[in-house]
Amino acid sequence: MAEQLTDLADDRALLGRTSTAERVSDVLRSRIADGYFPPGTRLSEESIGGALGVSRNTLREAFRLLTHERLLVHELNRGVFVRVLTVDDVEDIYRTRRLVECAVVRGLGEPPYAVDALAGAVDGGRRAAREGDWNAVGTANIHFHRELVALAGSERTDELMRSVFAELRLAFHLVDEPRRLHEPYIARNVHILEALQAGERDKAERLLAGYLDDSLERVVEVYQRRVRRDGPHLA
C-alpha cells in the first residue's frame, strides 16, 4: 500500500488549485483501472486524502461518485473497498457491451469509416505482446473497444461505456493468466478492423458478436475459479 500511496502523491499536480471531487474521482478511477488498488482493497481516507492533498469531504464525495459507478463499495463498519465483481456482474457487463458495441457497428452508415484510432489500438496491442506485457495487451484491447464505441460520435454512449470498461478492468485484475485471456483477441481485433477498412459493416458486426460471446465465456471461466479460490475479499 505504501508504494501505491507514493505514486498517488505524484498525481496531486493533476488536481490543481481548483481541485474538485470530480477531478479526485478521475485520478482514483485511473489508478483503479491500472491496478494500483486491486479489487478488495480497503481505501483509507486519511492516507489517500494526505497523498492527494484534499479534504476528507472532497474525498468522500469522490468515493460516492465512484460507488455510483460501481467501482467502489461501502461496507458498514468496515469502510470503502474497491469492488469485487460477482460472476453475474461480469455477465451483465458483457450483455451491455454486446447491446452497445454491436449497435454502434450496425449504425455506422456508409463507408469509408474513420478507423485510424482503431488501427492505433491494434498496433498498441501487438507492441505490448511483443514485449510480453500481457496486462498492457488487455489495456490496448479495451482501448480498441473504446475507440470502436467512439465511432458512434455520441458523448453519452462514450460516458456510459467508460464506466462499463472501468468495471471490466476490475475483472481483468483478478485473472491469474492474462496472456491466456488476452492473446487470442489480438488477431480478432485485426479481423474486425480489416472488415471495417473494407467497408464490410455486417461482417464486422458478426465478428464482434462472436468475439464478445467467446470473451464472456473465457472471462467467466477464469474469474469464477479465482473468486471461488480466494473468496469475496481478495486484497
C-alpha positions as MATLAB code, in Angstrom:
seq = 'MAEQLTDLADDRALLGRTSTAERVSDVLRSRIADGYFPPGTRLSEESIGGALGVSRNTLREAFRLLTHERLLVHELNRGVFVRVLTVDDVEDIYRTRRLVECAVVRGLGEPPYAVDALAGAVDGGRRAAREGDWNAVGTANIHFHRELVALAGSERTDELMRSVFAELRLAFHLVDEPRRLHEPYIARNVHILEALQAGERDKAERLLAGYLDDSLERVVEVYQRRVRRDGPHLA';
ca = [
       0.000    0.000    0.000;
       2.901    2.403    0.771;
       4.199    2.202   -2.804;
       0.756    2.876   -4.246;
       0.334    5.940   -1.999;
       3.737    7.297   -3.043;
       2.718    7.018   -6.689;
      -0.669    8.516   -5.898;
       1.003   11.575   -4.354;
       2.535   12.224   -7.773;
      -0.992   12.775   -9.085;
      -1.529   15.736   -6.774;
      -0.325   18.074   -9.515;
      -3.205   16.896  -11.736;
      -5.729   18.338   -9.325;
      -4.538   21.927   -9.489;
      -5.620   24.725   -7.201;
      -9.289   24.244   -8.085;
      -9.422   20.575   -7.144;
     -12.883   19.058   -7.081;
     -14.402   15.715   -6.211;
     -14.750   15.045   -9.939;
     -11.028   15.517  -10.508;
     -10.201   13.347   -7.498;
     -12.537   10.652   -8.805;
     -10.815   10.858  -12.217;
      -7.444   10.204  -10.574;
      -8.740    7.329   -8.451;
     -10.645    5.812  -11.377;
      -7.463    5.777  -13.418;
      -5.478    4.226  -10.578;
      -8.108    1.538  -10.027;
      -8.160    0.785  -13.754;
      -4.361    0.452  -13.726;
      -4.473   -1.991  -10.827;
      -2.794    0.196   -8.196;
      -5.761   -0.527   -5.947;
      -6.821   -4.102   -6.760;
     -10.326   -5.458   -6.138;
     -10.938   -5.989   -2.427;
      -8.542   -3.222   -1.331;
      -9.748   -1.051    1.542;
      -9.238    2.652    0.717;
      -8.038    4.735    3.655;
      -9.485    8.245    3.749;
      -6.577    9.543    5.790;
      -3.817    8.049    3.630;
      -5.351    8.859    0.245;
      -6.504   12.314    1.306;
      -2.990   13.058    2.545;
      -1.374   11.732   -0.643;
      -3.603   13.885   -2.844;
      -3.743   16.874   -0.505;
      -7.557   17.067   -0.436;
     -10.078   17.399    2.344;
     -11.945   14.465    3.792;
     -15.239   15.859    2.495;
     -13.863   16.122   -1.050;
     -12.514   12.593   -0.874;
     -15.797   11.241    0.460;
     -17.654   12.870   -2.429;
     -15.182   11.271   -4.856;
     -15.778    7.910   -3.182;
     -19.526    8.480   -3.563;
     -19.141    9.153   -7.295;
     -17.069    6.016   -7.813;
     -19.527    3.988   -5.757;
     -22.261    5.197   -8.104;
     -20.088    3.948  -10.995;
     -19.866    0.540   -9.272;
     -16.105    0.744   -8.830;
     -16.242    1.090   -5.042;
     -18.495   -0.308   -2.372;
     -19.151    0.977    1.170;
     -19.420   -1.716    3.807;
     -20.982   -0.767    7.138;
     -18.423   -0.532    9.956;
     -15.636   -1.673    7.599;
     -15.057    1.222    5.210;
     -14.784    1.736    1.453;
     -13.387   -1.017   -0.757;
     -12.570   -1.476   -4.407;
     -15.411   -3.611   -5.635;
     -15.080   -7.340   -6.254;
     -17.411   -8.256   -9.097;
     -19.649  -11.292   -8.995;
     -19.976  -13.618  -11.967;
     -23.443  -12.113  -12.503;
     -21.802   -8.678  -12.730;
     -19.389   -9.914  -15.393;
     -22.217  -11.438  -17.413;
     -24.210   -8.199  -17.183;
     -21.200   -6.169  -18.335;
     -20.937   -8.333  -21.434;
     -24.671   -8.082  -22.129;
     -24.291   -4.311  -22.088;
     -21.210   -4.472  -24.308;
     -22.986   -6.643  -26.864;
     -26.013   -4.355  -26.965;
     -23.992   -1.170  -27.331;
     -20.960   -2.189  -29.382;
     -22.893   -4.211  -31.952;
     -25.437   -1.403  -32.278;
     -22.628    1.085  -32.919;
     -21.211   -1.024  -35.751;
     -24.683   -1.682  -37.171;
     -25.419    2.055  -37.251;
     -22.218    3.225  -38.901;
     -23.835    4.125  -42.199;
     -21.953    4.136  -45.475;
     -18.179    3.627  -45.682;
     -15.436    4.720  -45.530;
     -15.143    4.644  -41.745;
     -12.715    6.656  -39.626;
     -10.753    3.754  -38.148;
      -7.294    5.287  -37.617;
      -7.726    5.203  -33.827;
      -8.785    1.543  -34.017;
      -5.656    0.784  -36.033;
      -3.564    2.567  -33.409;
      -5.063    0.388  -30.676;
      -4.305   -2.740  -32.700;
      -0.697   -1.609  -33.088;
      -0.503   -0.946  -29.354;
      -1.715   -4.457  -28.582;
       0.771   -6.041  -30.955;
       3.629   -3.996  -29.497;
       2.706   -4.964  -25.928;
       2.503   -8.637  -26.959;
       5.990   -8.490  -28.474;
       7.240   -7.089  -25.168;
       5.442   -9.815  -23.222;
       3.348   -7.277  -21.282;
       0.001   -9.045  -21.250;
      -1.670   -6.615  -18.887;
      -0.806   -3.882  -21.388;
      -2.347   -6.068  -24.103;
      -5.548   -6.064  -22.040;
      -5.372   -2.269  -21.801;
      -4.868   -1.972  -25.562;
      -7.822   -4.281  -26.100;
     -10.090   -2.063  -24.021;
      -8.708    0.936  -25.926;
      -9.723   -0.774  -29.169;
     -13.291   -1.244  -27.970;
     -13.478    2.268  -26.557;
     -12.447    3.646  -29.951;
     -14.983    1.358  -31.613;
     -17.745    2.861  -29.468;
     -16.426    6.356  -30.250;
     -17.291    5.774  -33.923;
     -20.898    6.500  -32.923;
     -19.943   10.119  -32.195;
     -22.064   10.125  -29.036;
     -20.755   11.654  -25.798;
     -23.468    9.866  -23.815;
     -22.519    6.482  -25.232;
     -18.842    7.201  -24.583;
     -19.616    8.100  -20.963;
     -21.741    5.005  -20.434;
     -19.096    2.705  -21.845;
     -16.282    4.398  -19.962;
     -17.950    3.177  -16.790;
     -18.591   -0.292  -18.240;
     -14.975   -0.688  -19.368;
     -13.714    0.512  -15.980;
     -15.788   -2.212  -14.315;
     -14.426   -4.760  -16.768;
     -10.895   -3.886  -15.664;
     -11.847   -4.993  -12.139;
     -12.422   -8.486  -13.502;
      -9.217   -8.454  -15.543;
      -7.160   -7.617  -12.438;
      -8.167  -10.921  -10.860;
      -7.092  -13.054  -13.812;
      -4.082  -15.227  -12.988;
      -3.158  -15.902  -16.634;
      -3.514  -12.611  -18.552;
      -1.750  -13.989  -21.624;
      -4.257  -16.827  -21.954;
      -7.085  -14.349  -21.568;
      -5.918  -11.586  -23.900;
      -3.683  -13.117  -26.582;
      -6.437  -14.654  -28.771;
      -8.113  -11.281  -29.232;
      -5.145   -9.524  -30.830;
      -5.868  -11.283  -34.127;
      -9.626  -10.923  -33.706;
      -9.281   -7.147  -33.306;
      -7.329   -7.163  -36.576;
     -10.141   -9.046  -38.333;
     -12.752   -6.539  -37.136;
     -10.521   -3.642  -38.190;
      -9.948   -5.145  -41.643;
     -13.680   -5.668  -42.158;
     -14.353   -2.015  -41.309;
     -11.491   -0.841  -43.514;
     -13.079   -2.798  -46.364;
     -16.453   -1.209  -45.632;
     -17.956   -4.588  -44.617;
     -20.071   -3.381  -41.732;
     -22.257   -6.509  -41.456;
     -19.218   -8.774  -41.370;
     -17.622   -6.608  -38.687;
     -20.762   -6.880  -36.575;
     -20.829  -10.685  -36.891;
     -17.162  -10.898  -35.952;
     -17.728   -8.601  -32.976;
     -20.740  -10.538  -31.695;
     -18.839  -13.828  -31.823;
     -15.830  -12.170  -30.216;
     -17.873  -10.899  -27.259;
     -19.612  -14.241  -26.751;
     -16.293  -16.102  -26.688;
     -14.672  -13.477  -24.462;
     -17.511  -13.734  -21.944;
     -17.130  -17.498  -21.731;
     -13.365  -17.226  -21.215;
     -13.532  -14.418  -18.644;
     -16.249  -16.147  -16.603;
     -14.258  -19.378  -16.572;
     -11.069  -17.858  -15.172;
     -12.828  -15.294  -12.973;
     -15.108  -17.828  -11.333;
     -12.112  -20.006  -10.496;
     -10.288  -17.119   -8.806;
     -13.265  -15.902   -6.774;
     -14.064  -19.408   -5.583;
     -10.461  -19.886   -4.517;
      -9.872  -16.591   -2.722;
     -13.329  -15.535   -1.600;
     -15.065  -12.139   -1.680;
     -12.231  -10.126   -0.041;
      -9.200  -10.687   -2.222;
      -6.700   -7.975   -1.348;
];
